[in-house]
C-alpha cells in the first residue's frame, strides 16, 4: 500500500500525518505525488508512523529494492511471498 492509499484507507488527512512525522502538509503531498523524495532516516520514520503498513520499498524502491528491505525483523515475515505449493 502506498502512502496516499494508506491515508485514504485510514481516513488520515495529509495535515494530520504531517504533524505526526514532523513535516509540512505540502511535503506529504509532494511525496505522495512523486514531486519530492524522502531520504535516509525520514523514509524509516514515515514508514514507522504507518505501523509499517507502508514499507520503505514502497516509498523508495531504488534504495530499498526488495519488499522487506528496511523493515524491522518482526514485520519481514508478513510481507514475504509464500513459497510455492501447498503441502
mmCIF file with all atom_site columns, C-alpha atoms in Angstrom:
data_model
loop_
_atom_site.group_PDB
_atom_site.id
_atom_site.type_symbol
_atom_site.label_atom_id
_atom_site.label_alt_id
_atom_site.label_comp_id
_atom_site.label_asym_id
_atom_site.label_entity_id
_atom_site.label_seq_id
_atom_site.pdbx_PDB_ins_code
_atom_site.Cartn_x
_atom_site.Cartn_y
_atom_site.Cartn_z
_atom_site.occupancy
_atom_site.B_iso_or_equiv
_atom_site.pdbx_formal_charge
_atom_site.auth_seq_id
_atom_site.auth_comp_id
_atom_site.auth_asym_id
_atom_site.auth_atom_id
_atom_site.pdbx_PDB_model_num
ATOM 1  C CA . UNK A 1 1  ? 0.000  0.000   0.000  1.00 0.00 ? 1  UNK A CA 1
ATOM 2  C CA . UNK A 1 2  ? 1.448  3.371   -0.907 1.00 0.00 ? 2  UNK A CA 1
ATOM 3  C CA . UNK A 1 3  ? 1.247  6.412   1.348  1.00 0.00 ? 3  UNK A CA 1
ATOM 4  C CA . UNK A 1 4  ? -1.692 8.022   -0.445 1.00 0.00 ? 4  UNK A CA 1
ATOM 5  C CA . UNK A 1 5  ? -3.694 4.793   -0.246 1.00 0.00 ? 5  UNK A CA 1
ATOM 6  C CA . UNK A 1 6  ? -2.799 4.439   3.432  1.00 0.00 ? 6  UNK A CA 1
ATOM 7  C CA . UNK A 1 7  ? -4.003 7.932   4.304  1.00 0.00 ? 7  UNK A CA 1
ATOM 8  C CA . UNK A 1 8  ? -7.220 7.448   2.331  1.00 0.00 ? 8  UNK A CA 1
ATOM 9  C CA . UNK A 1 9  ? -7.914 3.979   3.750  1.00 0.00 ? 9  UNK A CA 1
ATOM 10 C CA . UNK A 1 10 ? -7.443 5.077   7.358  1.00 0.00 ? 10 UNK A CA 1
ATOM 11 C CA . UNK A 1 11 ? -9.121 8.489   6.874  1.00 0.00 ? 11 UNK A CA 1
ATOM 12 C CA . UNK A 1 12 ? -5.990 10.397  7.876  1.00 0.00 ? 12 UNK A CA 1
ATOM 13 C CA . UNK A 1 13 ? -5.515 13.874  6.467  1.00 0.00 ? 13 UNK A CA 1
ATOM 14 C CA . UNK A 1 14 ? -2.213 14.930  4.984  1.00 0.00 ? 14 UNK A CA 1
ATOM 15 C CA . UNK A 1 15 ? -2.044 17.646  7.650  1.00 0.00 ? 15 UNK A CA 1
ATOM 16 C CA . UNK A 1 16 ? -2.530 15.138  10.470 1.00 0.00 ? 16 UNK A CA 1
ATOM 17 C CA . UNK A 1 17 ? 0.106  12.800  9.069  1.00 0.00 ? 17 UNK A CA 1
ATOM 18 C CA . UNK A 1 18 ? 2.461  15.741  8.549  1.00 0.00 ? 18 UNK A CA 1
ATOM 19 C CA . UNK A 1 19 ? 2.147  16.633  12.218 1.00 0.00 ? 19 UNK A CA 1
ATOM 20 C CA . UNK A 1 20 ? 2.919  13.043  13.224 1.00 0.00 ? 20 UNK A CA 1
ATOM 21 C CA . UNK A 1 21 ? 6.107  12.878  11.144 1.00 0.00 ? 21 UNK A CA 1
ATOM 22 C CA . UNK A 1 22 ? 7.233  16.462  11.704 1.00 0.00 ? 22 UNK A CA 1
ATOM 23 C CA . UNK A 1 23 ? 6.749  17.672  8.146  1.00 0.00 ? 23 UNK A CA 1
ATOM 24 C CA . UNK A 1 24 ? 4.523  20.133  6.344  1.00 0.00 ? 24 UNK A CA 1
ATOM 25 C CA . UNK A 1 25 ? 1.289  19.142  4.635  1.00 0.00 ? 25 UNK A CA 1
ATOM 26 C CA . UNK A 1 26 ? 2.892  20.280  1.399  1.00 0.00 ? 26 UNK A CA 1
ATOM 27 C CA . UNK A 1 27 ? 5.788  17.876  1.862  1.00 0.00 ? 27 UNK A CA 1
ATOM 28 C CA . UNK A 1 28 ? 3.384  14.985  2.451  1.00 0.00 ? 28 UNK A CA 1
ATOM 29 C CA . UNK A 1 29 ? 1.514  15.957  -0.712 1.00 0.00 ? 29 UNK A CA 1
ATOM 30 C CA . UNK A 1 30 ? 4.752  16.188  -2.700 1.00 0.00 ? 30 UNK A CA 1
ATOM 31 C CA . UNK A 1 31 ? 5.892  12.745  -1.523 1.00 0.00 ? 31 UNK A CA 1
ATOM 32 C CA . UNK A 1 32 ? 2.523  11.224  -2.442 1.00 0.00 ? 32 UNK A CA 1
ATOM 33 C CA . UNK A 1 33 ? 2.586  12.755  -5.928 1.00 0.00 ? 33 UNK A CA 1
ATOM 34 C CA . UNK A 1 34 ? 6.260  11.985  -6.525 1.00 0.00 ? 34 UNK A CA 1
ATOM 35 C CA . UNK A 1 35 ? 7.374  15.622  -6.668 1.00 0.00 ? 35 UNK A CA 1
ATOM 36 C CA . UNK A 1 36 ? 9.576  15.069  -3.612 1.00 0.00 ? 36 UNK A CA 1
ATOM 37 C CA . UNK A 1 37 ? 11.547 12.078  -2.378 1.00 0.00 ? 37 UNK A CA 1
ATOM 38 C CA . UNK A 1 38 ? 12.341 11.141  1.178  1.00 0.00 ? 38 UNK A CA 1
ATOM 39 C CA . UNK A 1 39 ? 15.863 10.110  2.074  1.00 0.00 ? 39 UNK A CA 1
ATOM 40 C CA . UNK A 1 40 ? 17.669 8.302   4.846  1.00 0.00 ? 40 UNK A CA 1
ATOM 41 C CA . UNK A 1 41 ? 16.040 8.108   8.230  1.00 0.00 ? 41 UNK A CA 1
ATOM 42 C CA . UNK A 1 42 ? 12.964 10.032  7.079  1.00 0.00 ? 42 UNK A CA 1
ATOM 43 C CA . UNK A 1 43 ? 11.860 7.058   4.999  1.00 0.00 ? 43 UNK A CA 1
ATOM 44 C CA . UNK A 1 44 ? 12.020 4.785   8.025  1.00 0.00 ? 44 UNK A CA 1
ATOM 45 C CA . UNK A 1 45 ? 10.367 7.364   10.308 1.00 0.00 ? 45 UNK A CA 1
ATOM 46 C CA . UNK A 1 46 ? 7.431  7.801   7.923  1.00 0.00 ? 46 UNK A CA 1
ATOM 47 C CA . UNK A 1 47 ? 7.011  4.036   7.498  1.00 0.00 ? 47 UNK A CA 1
ATOM 48 C CA . UNK A 1 48 ? 7.148  3.512   11.239 1.00 0.00 ? 48 UNK A CA 1
ATOM 49 C CA . UNK A 1 49 ? 4.421  6.157   11.616 1.00 0.00 ? 49 UNK A CA 1
ATOM 50 C CA . UNK A 1 50 ? 2.174  3.948   9.457  1.00 0.00 ? 50 UNK A CA 1
ATOM 51 C CA . UNK A 1 51 ? 2.886  0.905   11.624 1.00 0.00 ? 51 UNK A CA 1
ATOM 52 C CA . UNK A 1 52 ? 4.963  -0.398  8.705  1.00 0.00 ? 52 UNK A CA 1
ATOM 53 C CA . UNK A 1 53 ? 1.803  -0.748  6.568  1.00 0.00 ? 53 UNK A CA 1
ATOM 54 C CA . UNK A 1 54 ? 3.652  1.464   4.086  1.00 0.00 ? 54 UNK A CA 1
ATOM 55 C CA . UNK A 1 55 ? 7.102  -0.072  3.583  1.00 0.00 ? 55 UNK A CA 1
ATOM 56 C CA . UNK A 1 56 ? 10.437 1.553   2.740  1.00 0.00 ? 56 UNK A CA 1
ATOM 57 C CA . UNK A 1 57 ? 10.308 -0.333  -0.575 1.00 0.00 ? 57 UNK A CA 1
ATOM 58 C CA . UNK A 1 58 ? 7.001  1.359   -1.432 1.00 0.00 ? 58 UNK A CA 1
ATOM 59 C CA . UNK A 1 59 ? 8.433  4.806   -0.724 1.00 0.00 ? 59 UNK A CA 1
ATOM 60 C CA . UNK A 1 60 ? 11.810 4.333   -2.452 1.00 0.00 ? 60 UNK A CA 1
ATOM 61 C CA . UNK A 1 61 ? 12.295 1.119   -4.402 1.00 0.00 ? 61 UNK A CA 1
ATOM 62 C CA . UNK A 1 62 ? 15.762 2.193   -5.597 1.00 0.00 ? 62 UNK A CA 1
ATOM 63 C CA . UNK A 1 63 ? 17.154 2.492   -2.072 1.00 0.00 ? 63 UNK A CA 1
ATOM 64 C CA . UNK A 1 64 ? 15.100 -0.474  -0.819 1.00 0.00 ? 64 UNK A CA 1
ATOM 65 C CA . UNK A 1 65 ? 14.880 -2.783  -3.875 1.00 0.00 ? 65 UNK A CA 1
ATOM 66 C CA . UNK A 1 66 ? 13.410 -5.790  -2.047 1.00 0.00 ? 66 UNK A CA 1
ATOM 67 C CA . UNK A 1 67 ? 9.947  -5.664  -0.441 1.00 0.00 ? 67 UNK A CA 1
ATOM 68 C CA . UNK A 1 68 ? 11.331 -6.422  3.030  1.00 0.00 ? 68 UNK A CA 1
ATOM 69 C CA . UNK A 1 69 ? 14.360 -4.103  2.901  1.00 0.00 ? 69 UNK A CA 1
ATOM 70 C CA . UNK A 1 70 ? 14.364 -1.656  5.794  1.00 0.00 ? 70 UNK A CA 1
ATOM 71 C CA . UNK A 1 71 ? 11.626 -3.422  7.729  1.00 0.00 ? 71 UNK A CA 1
ATOM 72 C CA . UNK A 1 72 ? 12.140 -4.479  11.344 1.00 0.00 ? 72 UNK A CA 1
ATOM 73 C CA . UNK A 1 73 ? 12.572 -8.254  11.620 1.00 0.00 ? 73 UNK A CA 1
ATOM 74 C CA . UNK A 1 74 ? 9.146  -8.765  13.190 1.00 0.00 ? 74 UNK A CA 1
ATOM 75 C CA . UNK A 1 75 ? 7.462  -7.265  10.108 1.00 0.00 ? 75 UNK A CA 1
ATOM 76 C CA . UNK A 1 76 ? 9.515  -9.036  7.454  1.00 0.00 ? 76 UNK A CA 1
ATOM 77 C CA . UNK A 1 77 ? 7.643  -12.351 7.663  1.00 0.00 ? 77 UNK A CA 1
ATOM 78 C CA . UNK A 1 78 ? 4.343  -10.593 6.931  1.00 0.00 ? 78 UNK A CA 1
ATOM 79 C CA . UNK A 1 79 ? 5.486  -9.245  3.557  1.00 0.00 ? 79 UNK A CA 1
ATOM 80 C CA . UNK A 1 80 ? 7.480  -12.097 2.060  1.00 0.00 ? 80 UNK A CA 1
ATOM 81 C CA . UNK A 1 81 ? 5.807  -14.065 -0.707 1.00 0.00 ? 81 UNK A CA 1
ATOM 82 C CA . UNK A 1 82 ? 4.886  -17.574 0.307  1.00 0.00 ? 82 UNK A CA 1
ATOM 83 C CA . UNK A 1 83 ? 6.849  -20.498 -1.070 1.00 0.00 ? 83 UNK A CA 1
ATOM 84 C CA . UNK A 1 84 ? 5.048  -22.215 -3.929 1.00 0.00 ? 84 UNK A CA 1
ATOM 85 C CA . UNK A 1 85 ? 2.644  -25.058 -3.377 1.00 0.00 ? 85 UNK A CA 1
ATOM 86 C CA . UNK A 1 86 ? 0.528  -26.340 -0.544 1.00 0.00 ? 86 UNK A CA 1
ATOM 87 C CA . UNK A 1 87 ? 1.794  -29.346 1.360  1.00 0.00 ? 87 UNK A CA 1
#
